[in-house]
Coordinates of C-alpha atoms in Angstrom, one line a residue:
M1 CA -140.0 127.9 223.1
A2 CA -143.3 125.8 222.2
F3 CA -145.1 127.8 219.5
L4 CA -143.7 129.5 216.5
N5 CA -146.1 131.2 213.8
E6 CA -144.7 132.6 210.8
A7 CA -143.5 136.6 210.9
K8 CA -145.4 139.2 211.5
G9 CA -145.9 142.2 208.7
K10 CA -147.5 142.9 205.4
K11 CA -148.5 140.1 203.5
R12 CA -146.3 139.0 200.4
Q13 CA -148.5 137.1 197.7
F14 CA -146.0 135.5 195.1
F15 CA -142.7 135.9 197.3
G16 CA -141.7 132.7 199.6
T17 CA -139.4 132.0 201.8
D18 CA -136.5 132.6 199.0
G19 CA -137.7 134.6 196.7
V20 CA -140.4 133.9 193.1
R21 CA -140.8 130.6 192.2
D22 CA -142.7 128.4 190.0
I23 CA -142.6 126.4 187.0
A24 CA -140.6 127.7 183.9
N25 CA -143.2 129.9 181.8
R26 CA -145.8 129.3 184.4
G27 CA -146.7 131.3 186.7
M28 CA -145.0 133.7 188.1
M29 CA -141.4 132.5 185.7
T30 CA -142.6 133.7 182.8
P31 CA -141.2 136.1 180.4
D32 CA -144.3 138.4 181.1
A33 CA -144.3 138.0 184.9
A34 CA -140.3 138.5 185.1
M35 CA -140.1 141.6 182.5
K36 CA -142.7 143.2 185.3
L37 CA -140.4 142.4 188.3
G38 CA -137.6 143.6 186.9
A39 CA -139.6 146.9 186.2
A40 CA -140.7 146.9 189.8
Y41 CA -137.2 146.8 191.5
A42 CA -136.0 149.2 189.8
V43 CA -138.8 151.3 190.6
F44 CA -138.6 150.2 194.6
L45 CA -134.6 151.5 194.1
A46 CA -135.5 154.4 192.7
E47 CA -137.9 155.1 194.8
R48 CA -135.3 155.0 197.9
G49 CA -133.4 156.8 196.7
A50 CA -131.3 155.8 194.0
E51 CA -131.3 158.0 190.8
R52 CA -130.4 155.6 187.7
P53 CA -130.4 152.4 189.8
K54 CA -127.5 149.9 188.6
I55 CA -128.5 146.2 189.5
A56 CA -126.1 143.2 189.2
V57 CA -128.4 140.3 188.3
G58 CA -127.0 136.2 187.7
R59 CA -128.7 132.6 187.2
D60 CA -127.6 129.4 187.1
T61 CA -127.7 126.7 185.2
R62 CA -131.8 126.1 184.8
L63 CA -132.3 125.9 180.9
S64 CA -135.3 128.9 180.9
G65 CA -133.1 131.1 183.0
E66 CA -131.5 133.0 180.4
M67 CA -135.3 133.9 178.6
L68 CA -135.9 134.7 182.5
Q69 CA -132.2 136.6 182.6
S70 CA -132.9 138.7 179.7
A71 CA -136.3 139.3 180.6
L72 CA -135.8 141.0 183.8
M73 CA -133.0 142.6 182.6
A74 CA -135.2 144.5 180.5
G75 CA -137.9 145.6 183.0
I76 CA -135.3 146.9 184.8
A77 CA -133.7 148.6 181.5
S78 CA -137.8 149.7 180.5
S79 CA -137.8 151.5 184.2
G80 CA -134.4 153.6 183.6
G81 CA -132.5 151.5 185.5
D82 CA -128.5 149.8 184.2
A83 CA -128.3 146.0 184.7
V84 CA -124.8 144.5 184.7
D85 CA -124.9 140.5 183.2
L86 CA -122.7 138.5 185.8
G87 CA -123.5 134.9 183.8
V88 CA -123.6 131.8 185.6
I89 CA -122.6 132.8 188.4
P90 CA -123.4 131.3 192.3
T91 CA -125.9 133.6 195.0
P92 CA -123.6 134.4 196.7
G93 CA -121.0 135.8 193.6
V94 CA -123.6 138.4 193.0
S95 CA -124.0 139.7 196.4
C96 CA -120.5 140.3 196.3
A97 CA -120.6 142.0 193.5
A98 CA -123.2 144.3 194.9
M99 CA -122.1 144.8 198.0
R100 CA -118.3 145.1 196.4
G101 CA -119.4 146.8 193.1
P102 CA -121.1 150.4 192.4
F103 CA -125.1 149.0 192.6
S104 CA -127.6 149.4 193.6
G105 CA -129.4 145.9 194.8
G106 CA -128.4 142.7 192.9
A107 CA -131.0 139.6 191.4
V108 CA -130.6 136.1 190.7
V109 CA -132.4 133.6 187.8
S110 CA -132.5 130.1 190.4
A111 CA -134.5 128.0 191.5
S112 CA -131.8 126.9 194.0
H113 CA -131.8 123.0 195.4
N114 CA -135.6 122.2 193.6
P115 CA -134.8 120.6 189.7
A116 CA -134.1 121.6 186.4
E117 CA -137.9 122.4 185.2
Y118 CA -138.5 125.4 188.4
N119 CA -136.9 128.3 188.0
G120 CA -137.0 131.9 190.8
I121 CA -135.8 135.1 191.2
K122 CA -134.7 136.9 193.9
F123 CA -133.2 140.3 194.9
L124 CA -130.8 141.9 197.3
D125 CA -129.7 145.1 198.2
G126 CA -126.8 147.2 197.7
E127 CA -125.0 145.6 200.6
G128 CA -125.7 142.0 199.0
F129 CA -128.1 141.2 202.0
K130 CA -131.6 139.6 200.7
L131 CA -134.5 142.1 201.2
T132 CA -137.3 142.4 203.9
D133 CA -140.2 141.3 204.1
G134 CA -141.1 144.0 204.1
D135 CA -139.2 145.1 200.8
E136 CA -141.0 142.8 198.6
A137 CA -144.1 143.0 200.1
E138 CA -143.6 146.9 198.3
I139 CA -142.4 145.4 195.2
E140 CA -145.1 143.4 195.2
E141 CA -147.6 146.7 195.5
I142 CA -145.3 147.9 192.3
F143 CA -145.4 145.1 190.2
L144 CA -149.5 145.1 191.1
D145 CA -149.9 148.4 189.7
D146 CA -149.7 149.1 186.5
A147 CA -149.3 153.1 187.1
R148 CA -146.2 153.1 189.8
R149 CA -144.9 150.9 187.6
R150 CA -143.1 153.3 185.2
R151 CA -141.7 153.3 181.6
A152 CA -138.7 155.3 181.6
E153 CA -138.5 158.3 178.6
P154 CA -136.7 157.2 175.7
E155 CA -133.2 159.5 176.6
R156 CA -133.4 157.7 180.4
I157 CA -134.3 154.1 179.2
G158 CA -131.6 152.0 180.8
T159 CA -128.5 149.9 179.5
V160 CA -127.5 146.0 179.6
R161 CA -124.4 145.1 179.8
C162 CA -121.8 142.4 180.3
G163 CA -120.2 142.2 184.4
E164 CA -118.0 138.9 183.7
E165 CA -115.1 140.8 185.7
Y166 CA -117.4 140.6 189.1
R167 CA -117.2 136.8 188.3
A168 CA -113.5 137.1 188.2
G169 CA -114.0 139.1 190.8
Y170 CA -116.5 136.8 193.3
L171 CA -113.0 133.9 191.9
E172 CA -110.3 135.2 193.1
S173 CA -111.6 136.3 196.5
L174 CA -112.4 132.4 197.3
G175 CA -109.2 132.0 195.8
R176 CA -107.0 134.3 198.6
L177 CA -108.9 131.6 201.3
F178 CA -108.4 128.4 199.5
R179 CA -104.0 129.7 199.6
G180 CA -104.5 130.1 203.6
I181 CA -106.0 126.4 203.7
E182 CA -102.6 124.7 205.3
D183 CA -103.2 121.4 205.1
K184 CA -104.6 120.0 201.1
S185 CA -102.7 116.8 201.7
Y186 CA -105.6 114.3 201.6
P187 CA -108.1 113.5 198.2
I188 CA -111.3 114.3 198.6
V189 CA -114.1 115.1 196.4
I190 CA -116.4 118.4 195.3
D191 CA -120.5 117.6 193.9
A192 CA -121.5 121.2 192.4
A193 CA -124.7 119.5 191.8
N194 CA -124.8 120.7 188.5
G195 CA -124.8 124.1 189.0
A196 CA -124.1 127.6 189.6
A197 CA -120.5 126.4 190.9
S198 CA -120.1 124.2 188.0
D199 CA -117.8 126.6 186.6
F200 CA -115.7 128.1 189.7
V201 CA -115.0 124.7 191.3
G202 CA -111.7 123.3 189.1
P203 CA -110.1 126.5 188.7
L204 CA -110.6 126.8 192.5
F205 CA -109.4 123.8 193.9
S206 CA -107.3 123.5 191.7
E207 CA -103.9 123.1 193.3
W208 CA -106.0 120.9 196.1
G209 CA -102.7 118.8 196.3
G210 CA -104.2 116.0 197.8
G211 CA -105.8 114.8 195.1
V212 CA -109.8 116.3 193.5
T213 CA -112.2 114.3 191.7
F214 CA -115.3 115.9 190.8
M215 CA -119.3 115.2 189.6
G216 CA -122.1 117.4 189.0
D217 CA -120.2 119.5 187.6
V218 CA -121.6 119.3 183.5
P219 CA -124.8 120.9 183.6
D220 CA -126.8 120.7 180.5
G221 CA -129.2 123.1 181.4
T222 CA -131.8 120.2 182.5
N223 CA -129.8 117.5 184.7
I224 CA -129.7 120.3 187.6
N225 CA -129.8 118.6 191.4
K226 CA -130.8 115.7 189.1
N227 CA -129.1 112.7 191.2
V228 CA -126.0 115.0 192.9
G229 CA -126.3 118.2 195.3
V230 CA -126.8 118.6 199.3
T231 CA -130.5 116.8 198.0
H232 CA -129.0 113.8 197.5
I233 CA -125.9 113.7 199.3
E234 CA -125.9 109.8 198.9
A235 CA -124.5 110.0 195.6
L236 CA -121.3 112.0 197.4
A237 CA -121.1 109.3 200.1
A238 CA -120.6 106.7 198.0
K239 CA -118.1 108.4 195.1
V240 CA -115.9 109.1 198.7
C241 CA -115.9 105.5 200.1
E242 CA -115.2 104.6 196.1
K243 CA -112.1 106.8 196.0
G244 CA -111.2 106.5 199.4
A245 CA -111.5 110.4 200.1
S246 CA -111.4 111.9 203.1
L247 CA -114.3 114.1 202.8
G248 CA -116.5 115.6 200.0
I249 CA -118.0 117.8 199.2
A250 CA -121.7 119.2 197.8
Y251 CA -123.3 122.3 197.2
D252 CA -126.7 123.2 195.9
G253 CA -127.7 124.3 192.4
D254 CA -127.3 128.2 193.3
T255 CA -124.2 127.2 195.6
D256 CA -126.0 128.7 198.7
R257 CA -125.8 125.8 200.8
V258 CA -123.0 122.8 201.4
L259 CA -122.8 119.5 202.8
M260 CA -120.0 117.5 203.8
C261 CA -119.1 114.0 204.5
D262 CA -116.2 112.0 206.0
G263 CA -114.3 109.1 204.4
R264 CA -116.9 106.9 205.6
G265 CA -119.7 108.9 203.9
R266 CA -121.1 109.5 207.0
V267 CA -122.9 113.0 206.5
L268 CA -121.3 116.3 208.7
D269 CA -124.3 118.4 209.0
G270 CA -125.0 122.2 209.2
D271 CA -124.6 121.4 212.2
V272 CA -121.2 120.1 212.6
M273 CA -119.7 123.3 210.6
L274 CA -121.3 125.7 213.1
W275 CA -119.1 123.5 214.9
V276 CA -116.0 123.3 213.9
I277 CA -116.2 127.0 212.3
G278 CA -117.6 128.2 215.5
R279 CA -114.5 127.0 217.7
W280 CA -111.9 128.6 214.8
L281 CA -113.4 131.3 215.0
A282 CA -113.4 131.8 218.9
S283 CA -110.0 130.6 218.4
R284 CA -109.0 134.0 216.8
G285 CA -111.0 136.3 218.4
T286 CA -113.2 137.3 215.9
L287 CA -116.2 134.9 217.1
G288 CA -118.6 138.0 218.5
A289 CA -120.9 137.0 220.9
G290 CA -121.6 133.5 220.1
V291 CA -122.9 131.2 217.1
T292 CA -126.2 132.1 215.3
A293 CA -128.7 128.7 214.8
T294 CA -131.9 128.1 214.1
V295 CA -134.8 125.8 216.6
M296 CA -133.3 122.4 214.1
S297 CA -129.8 122.4 215.2
N298 CA -129.7 119.5 217.6
M299 CA -128.5 120.4 221.4
A300 CA -125.8 118.7 221.1
L301 CA -124.1 121.4 219.6
E302 CA -125.2 123.8 222.0
D303 CA -123.2 121.5 224.2
L304 CA -120.4 120.9 222.9
L305 CA -120.0 124.8 222.2
A306 CA -121.2 125.0 225.7
K307 CA -117.6 123.5 227.2
E308 CA -115.4 125.9 225.2
N309 CA -117.3 129.1 226.5
I310 CA -119.0 130.1 223.2
K311 CA -122.5 131.1 223.4
V312 CA -125.9 129.5 221.0
F313 CA -128.4 132.1 220.2
R314 CA -131.5 130.5 218.7
C315 CA -133.6 131.6 216.0
Q316 CA -136.5 130.1 213.8
V317 CA -136.4 128.4 209.9
G318 CA -134.8 130.7 207.3
D319 CA -131.6 132.6 206.7
R320 CA -132.9 135.6 206.9
Y321 CA -133.9 135.0 210.4
V322 CA -130.7 133.3 211.2
L323 CA -129.0 136.7 210.1
D324 CA -131.5 138.7 211.8
T325 CA -130.5 137.1 214.9
M326 CA -126.9 137.2 213.9
K327 CA -126.5 141.0 213.8
R328 CA -129.2 141.7 216.7
E329 CA -126.3 139.3 219.0
G330 CA -123.5 140.3 217.5
A331 CA -122.5 137.0 216.3
R332 CA -120.4 137.0 213.5
I333 CA -121.6 133.9 212.2
G334 CA -124.7 131.5 211.9
G335 CA -126.0 129.4 209.9
E336 CA -129.0 126.1 209.9
Q337 CA -128.4 122.1 209.7
S338 CA -128.8 122.0 205.8
G339 CA -126.0 123.9 205.1
H340 CA -126.5 127.7 204.9
I341 CA -124.1 128.9 206.8
I342 CA -123.8 132.7 206.7
A343 CA -120.0 134.1 207.8
L344 CA -120.4 137.5 207.8
D345 CA -116.2 138.4 208.3
Y346 CA -115.9 136.7 204.8
A347 CA -119.8 137.6 203.2
N348 CA -123.3 138.8 203.4
T349 CA -125.7 135.5 202.6
G350 CA -125.1 131.3 202.3
D351 CA -121.9 131.1 200.5
G352 CA -121.2 127.5 200.2
L353 CA -117.7 127.8 198.4
C354 CA -117.2 130.6 201.5
S355 CA -118.1 128.6 204.3
G356 CA -117.0 124.8 203.2
L357 CA -113.3 126.4 202.8
L358 CA -113.9 127.9 206.0
F359 CA -114.7 124.4 207.1
L360 CA -111.1 123.2 205.8
K361 CA -109.2 126.2 207.1
A362 CA -110.7 125.8 210.2
V363 CA -110.1 122.1 210.3
A364 CA -106.1 122.5 209.4
D365 CA -105.4 125.3 211.5
L366 CA -107.3 123.4 215.1
G367 CA -106.0 119.9 214.0
E368 CA -109.3 118.4 213.8
D369 CA -109.7 115.2 212.1
V370 CA -112.0 114.8 210.1
S371 CA -113.2 111.5 210.2
T372 CA -113.5 111.8 214.7
L373 CA -115.9 114.6 213.8
A374 CA -118.7 112.8 213.8
D375 CA -118.5 110.4 216.6
R376 CA -117.9 113.2 218.8
F377 CA -121.1 115.8 217.7
E378 CA -123.2 113.6 219.8
R379 CA -127.0 114.0 218.9
Y380 CA -129.5 113.6 221.0
P381 CA -132.6 111.9 219.3
Q382 CA -135.2 113.8 216.8
V383 CA -138.3 113.8 215.8
L384 CA -140.6 115.6 213.9
R385 CA -144.1 114.6 212.3
N386 CA -145.8 116.1 210.0
M387 CA -149.3 116.7 210.5
K388 CA -152.1 118.1 207.6
V389 CA -154.5 120.4 208.4
A390 CA -156.6 121.8 206.9
D391 CA -156.5 125.6 209.1
K392 CA -152.8 125.8 210.9
N393 CA -154.4 128.8 212.8
A394 CA -157.5 127.6 214.0
V395 CA -154.8 124.5 215.5
M396 CA -152.5 127.1 216.1
S397 CA -155.1 128.5 219.0
S398 CA -156.4 126.0 220.0
P399 CA -157.2 125.6 224.5
L400 CA -155.9 121.2 223.7
V401 CA -153.1 121.9 221.8
E402 CA -151.8 124.7 224.2
A403 CA -152.8 122.3 226.9
A404 CA -151.3 119.8 225.1
A405 CA -148.3 121.2 224.5
K406 CA -148.1 122.6 228.1
E407 CA -148.0 118.8 229.5
A408 CA -145.4 118.1 227.0
E409 CA -143.0 120.7 227.9
R410 CA -143.6 119.4 231.7
L411 CA -142.2 115.8 230.6
L412 CA -139.3 117.3 229.1
A413 CA -138.3 119.9 231.5
G414 CA -133.9 119.5 231.4
K415 CA -134.3 116.7 229.3
G416 CA -135.3 117.9 226.0
R417 CA -137.4 120.7 224.2
M418 CA -140.5 120.3 222.3
L419 CA -141.6 122.4 219.0
L420 CA -144.9 123.0 217.5
R421 CA -145.5 125.0 213.8
P422 CA -146.6 125.7 210.9
S423 CA -145.5 124.7 207.5
G424 CA -144.8 128.2 206.1
T425 CA -146.1 126.8 201.8
E426 CA -148.2 123.8 203.2
P427 CA -151.1 122.5 204.7
L428 CA -149.5 121.0 207.8
V429 CA -148.3 121.1 211.2
R430 CA -145.1 119.9 212.2
I431 CA -144.4 118.5 215.7
F432 CA -141.0 118.3 217.0
A433 CA -139.8 117.0 219.5
E434 CA -135.8 116.3 220.8
S435 CA -134.5 114.4 224.3
R436 CA -131.3 112.1 224.9
D437 CA -134.2 110.6 226.2
A438 CA -135.1 108.7 222.9
E439 CA -138.7 107.2 225.2
L440 CA -139.6 109.9 226.4
M441 CA -138.9 112.7 222.9
N442 CA -141.4 110.2 221.8
R443 CA -144.1 110.5 224.1
A444 CA -144.0 114.2 223.9
A445 CA -144.8 113.8 219.7
D446 CA -147.6 111.7 220.6
I447 CA -148.6 113.7 222.8
M448 CA -149.1 116.8 220.6
E449 CA -150.3 114.2 217.7
E450 CA -153.0 113.3 219.8
A451 CA -154.9 117.2 221.0
I452 CA -154.0 117.9 217.0
G453 CA -155.8 115.0 215.9
K454 CA -158.9 115.5 218.7
A455 CA -158.3 119.8 217.5
V456 CA -159.2 118.7 213.7
E457 CA -161.7 116.4 214.8
G458 CA -163.2 119.3 216.8
R459 CA -163.6 117.2 220.2

């Protein structure tokens, strides 16, 4: 498929691909805005039948987190909902609480992999799944409508209470997975990104027999993701080599993503994890229909899984689209190169801690040699070119560009693939090409780049 456009539906003004984000104390990340978002979400749930919405609320380690979480929970209470404060906890920990506890939904104050000066708010449903685009658009409508975003009568004001037991419950669920790993004899390095995983990795990996080196586990409110975590995987790679470890594991700020390094510091990304965990699930008879991957996943993943008679289902970029495809096709695991992995028998959203443990268990059970994975996963060369354009829609609908796409696809037929898609957040059109033949791949990308240039110039 040559063209990928943004999903259709209600247009969202504030919500992006992963909730609402802004610089802390600016725009949509002020206490006023957070309070209104909390109230809007409580009303949203009430209008869908929750007589007195009960919402699990967590945050990551950012300095602005307590301020925004307090405002968010005040908004929930002001609209007649009950907020349960889970404190600092990974996003999947809130999902776990929402799924297993008596909750109507969940909310997380986090900007994930973004720098510390940013923050964000995202919502989950009562099963711990992320909301749909339509649901988020509906919350925006309530947010903007003062009359609809009603305040509760004095006797109906909600409560705010501590939910420490849900943090403990999440850690215990991870502990059960950890105890099932047969081989814990080799040295590893864990990078918590100075984020939400920081308080969890110590207790979770305390019984790792081969020895653990921790890094990025001393958050101070301003160092989340700073030169650590999945966005700075080179720091983990260097530490693995320095310590002579066999494996490194890194998370992002809210711990919904995980990436690995082998003993030589080579990155094992989400594609490699899907290859390993997918085969392990298949060996247990719990894979379902196959593995879901985005259009950006390397074609090597399909080649290697095809040897095991495992089908790969492709979807557009974004974890919610991964989940939608998994549900539609009956696949029990899916994910992205970035390390956002969803394993539905274990979690209802991306869970870096859980996915990392599943990888460790799969490696042990399959008898894998981690040091050979990067060599055996023979990637197709890929190229990604970003072209700045004033009007993405005009470019995507240009006859010149359409004709060039057909020519590029003809060139790559049976030897690779080409994708063209507009950025969801920037004035860019992205050209992606992949082929075993690097020269062919670059020729296809050149054809598209030239056509887009002519379309922009109006030639």
